[in-house]
Amino acid sequence: MKIIHCADLHLDAKLHTHLDRARARQRRDELLRNFGRLADYASENGVEAILIAGDLFDRDTVSALARNVVLAVIRAHPRIRFYYLRGNHDVGDCLRGKDTGGSTPEPLPENLFLFGNRWKTWPEGKNGEIAITGIELGRENAASAFRSLRLQPDRFNIVLLHGQ
């Protein structure tokens, strides 16, 4: 089974520290296109899962453009399963958006699997022989998270975390 692991993409970062507004916008667009290129590469090379270990976005307020591009890329690759564990920069429900104007947000893609503030395990592989387990660390669970981890001895275990 082929897997791609990535983290700290920081999509939609302001990038104003070292770049003027025009160059920052150009760089943000390049980073979004690169996410699509990552998924295209995975598709062309028989990758079955992409593990995103935190900070896909740079902040909890994500532009509609960045959110829609990421969701469109995931939907455009239904044979790839995307496992997304939020990091310290992309807190909140950044994929559902806060700008829905009170309307019900569109459902997330079926090939997108999320984690939360408790250990969550997703079976992977043809017979579920791989266990992808992750937890989103925060103040409320950081001290106890590692004591509560339970791996599955009859499977290949992959633990997904994002450092703080």
CSV table of C-alpha atoms in Angstrom, one decimal, residues 7-164:
chain,number,residue,atom,x,y,z
A,7,ALA,CA,2.1,18.3,7.5
A,8,ASP,CA,2.5,22.0,8.0
A,9,LEU,CA,1.3,23.1,4.5
A,10,HIS,CA,-0.1,26.3,6.1
A,11,LEU,CA,-2.4,27.0,3.2
A,12,ASP,CA,-4.0,30.5,3.1
A,13,ALA,CA,-1.2,32.0,5.3
A,14,LYS,CA,-1.1,35.8,5.0
A,15,LEU,CA,2.7,35.7,4.1
A,16,HIS,CA,3.0,39.5,4.7
A,17,THR,CA,6.1,39.3,6.8
A,18,HIS,CA,8.6,39.1,3.8
A,19,LEU,CA,6.3,39.6,0.8
A,20,ASP,CA,4.3,42.6,-0.5
A,21,ARG,CA,0.5,41.9,-1.0
A,22,ALA,CA,0.8,41.0,-4.7
A,23,ARG,CA,3.6,38.5,-4.1
A,24,ALA,CA,1.9,37.1,-1.0
A,25,ARG,CA,-1.3,36.5,-3.0
A,26,GLN,CA,0.8,34.8,-5.8
A,27,ARG,CA,2.5,32.6,-3.2
A,28,ARG,CA,-0.8,31.6,-1.6
A,29,ASP,CA,-2.1,30.6,-5.0
A,30,GLU,CA,1.0,28.6,-5.7
A,31,LEU,CA,0.6,26.7,-2.4
A,32,LEU,CA,-3.0,25.9,-3.2
A,33,ARG,CA,-2.0,24.6,-6.7
A,34,ASN,CA,0.6,22.5,-5.0
A,35,PHE,CA,-2.0,20.8,-2.9
A,36,GLY,CA,-3.7,19.8,-6.1
A,37,ARG,CA,-0.4,18.6,-7.6
A,38,LEU,CA,0.2,16.5,-4.5
A,39,ALA,CA,-3.2,14.8,-5.0
A,40,ASP,CA,-2.6,14.4,-8.8
A,41,TYR,CA,0.8,12.8,-8.1
A,42,ALA,CA,-0.8,10.4,-5.6
A,43,SER,CA,-3.5,9.5,-8.2
A,44,GLU,CA,-0.9,8.9,-11.0
A,45,ASN,CA,1.3,6.7,-8.7
A,46,GLY,CA,-1.3,4.5,-7.1
A,47,VAL,CA,-1.3,6.1,-3.7
A,48,GLU,CA,-4.3,5.0,-1.7
A,49,ALA,CA,-4.1,7.4,1.3
A,50,ILE,CA,-2.8,10.8,2.1
A,51,LEU,CA,-2.1,11.5,5.8
A,52,ILE,CA,-2.2,15.2,6.7
A,53,ALA,CA,-0.7,15.6,10.2
A,54,GLY,CA,-1.8,19.1,11.1
A,55,ASP,CA,-1.6,22.7,9.9
A,56,LEU,CA,-3.2,22.1,6.5
A,57,PHE,CA,-4.3,25.7,7.0
A,58,ASP,CA,-2.5,28.6,8.7
A,59,ARG,CA,-5.3,29.8,10.9
A,60,ASP,CA,-8.9,29.0,11.9
A,61,THR,CA,-10.4,31.7,9.6
A,62,VAL,CA,-9.9,30.2,6.2
A,63,SER,CA,-10.8,32.0,3.1
A,64,ALA,CA,-13.7,30.5,1.1
A,65,LEU,CA,-11.3,30.2,-1.9
A,66,ALA,CA,-8.8,28.0,0.0
A,67,ARG,CA,-11.4,25.9,1.7
A,68,ASN,CA,-13.3,25.3,-1.6
A,69,VAL,CA,-10.1,24.5,-3.5
A,70,VAL,CA,-9.0,21.9,-0.9
A,71,LEU,CA,-12.5,20.3,-0.8
A,72,ALA,CA,-12.6,20.3,-4.6
A,73,VAL,CA,-9.2,18.5,-4.8
A,74,ILE,CA,-10.3,15.9,-2.3
A,75,ARG,CA,-13.6,15.3,-4.2
A,76,ALA,CA,-11.7,15.1,-7.5
A,77,HIS,CA,-9.7,12.2,-6.2
A,78,PRO,CA,-12.4,9.8,-4.8
A,79,ARG,CA,-10.1,6.8,-4.9
A,80,ILE,CA,-7.7,8.4,-2.5
A,81,ARG,CA,-8.6,8.6,1.2
A,82,PHE,CA,-7.5,11.8,2.9
A,83,TYR,CA,-6.9,11.6,6.7
A,84,TYR,CA,-6.8,15.1,8.2
A,85,LEU,CA,-5.7,15.8,11.7
A,86,ARG,CA,-5.9,19.5,12.6
A,87,GLY,CA,-2.9,21.1,14.1
A,88,ASN,CA,-2.4,24.1,16.4
A,89,HIS,CA,-2.9,26.6,13.5
A,90,ASP,CA,-6.0,25.2,11.9
A,91,VAL,CA,-8.2,25.0,14.9
A,92,GLY,CA,-12.0,25.1,14.7
A,93,ASP,CA,-14.1,23.6,11.9
A,94,CYS,CA,-12.0,25.2,9.2
A,95,LEU,CA,-13.3,22.9,6.4
A,96,ARG,CA,-16.9,23.7,7.1
A,97,GLY,CA,-16.3,27.4,7.2
A,98,LYS,CA,-17.7,30.2,9.3
A,99,ASP,CA,-19.1,32.3,6.4
A,100,THR,CA,-22.1,30.1,5.5
A,101,GLY,CA,-24.5,32.9,6.5
A,102,GLY,CA,-26.6,30.6,8.7
A,103,SER,CA,-27.1,28.1,5.9
A,104,THR,CA,-26.3,24.4,6.4
A,105,PRO,CA,-22.8,23.8,5.1
A,106,GLU,CA,-22.2,21.3,2.3
A,107,PRO,CA,-21.4,17.8,3.5
A,108,LEU,CA,-17.7,17.0,3.6
A,109,PRO,CA,-16.4,14.5,1.0
A,110,GLU,CA,-16.8,10.8,1.7
A,111,ASN,CA,-13.1,10.2,1.2
A,112,LEU,CA,-12.1,12.7,3.9
A,113,PHE,CA,-11.6,11.2,7.4
A,114,LEU,CA,-11.1,13.5,10.4
A,115,PHE,CA,-9.8,13.1,14.0
A,116,GLY,CA,-10.8,14.8,17.2
A,117,ASN,CA,-9.7,15.5,20.8
A,118,ARG,CA,-9.9,11.7,21.6
A,119,TRP,CA,-8.0,8.9,19.9
A,120,LYS,CA,-9.8,7.9,16.7
A,121,THR,CA,-8.7,4.8,14.7
A,122,TRP,CA,-9.6,4.3,11.0
A,123,PRO,CA,-9.1,0.9,9.4
A,124,GLU,CA,-7.1,1.0,6.2
A,125,GLY,CA,-5.8,-1.6,3.7
A,126,LYS,CA,-7.6,-4.3,1.8
A,127,ASN,CA,-8.6,-6.2,4.9
A,128,GLY,CA,-8.3,-3.5,7.5
A,129,GLU,CA,-4.8,-4.7,8.4
A,130,ILE,CA,-3.6,-1.1,9.0
A,131,ALA,CA,-4.9,1.1,11.8
A,132,ILE,CA,-4.5,4.8,11.4
A,133,THR,CA,-4.9,6.3,14.8
A,134,GLY,CA,-4.7,10.0,15.7
A,135,ILE,CA,-5.6,12.6,18.2
A,136,GLU,CA,-5.7,16.4,18.0
A,137,LEU,CA,-3.7,17.7,20.9
A,138,GLY,CA,-4.9,20.7,23.0
A,139,ARG,CA,-4.7,22.0,26.5
A,140,GLU,CA,-7.5,19.7,27.6
A,141,ASN,CA,-6.0,16.4,26.5
A,142,ALA,CA,-2.2,16.9,26.1
A,143,ALA,CA,-1.3,15.6,29.6
A,144,SER,CA,-3.4,12.5,29.3
A,145,ALA,CA,-3.3,11.6,25.6
A,146,PHE,CA,-0.4,9.3,25.7
A,147,ARG,CA,-1.7,7.3,28.7
A,148,SER,CA,-4.9,6.6,26.8
A,149,LEU,CA,-3.4,5.4,23.5
A,150,ARG,CA,-4.4,1.8,22.7
A,151,LEU,CA,-2.7,0.3,19.6
A,152,GLN,CA,-4.0,-2.8,17.9
A,153,PRO,CA,-1.5,-5.6,18.2
A,154,ASP,CA,-3.0,-7.6,15.2
A,155,ARG,CA,-2.6,-4.7,12.8
A,156,PHE,CA,0.1,-2.4,11.4
A,157,ASN,CA,-0.3,0.8,13.5
A,158,ILE,CA,0.3,4.3,12.2
A,159,VAL,CA,0.0,7.0,14.8
A,160,LEU,CA,-0.8,10.5,13.5
A,161,LEU,CA,0.0,13.5,15.7
A,162,HIS,CA,0.9,17.2,15.3
A,163,GLY,CA,3.4,18.7,17.7
A,164,GLN,CA,2.6,21.9,19.5
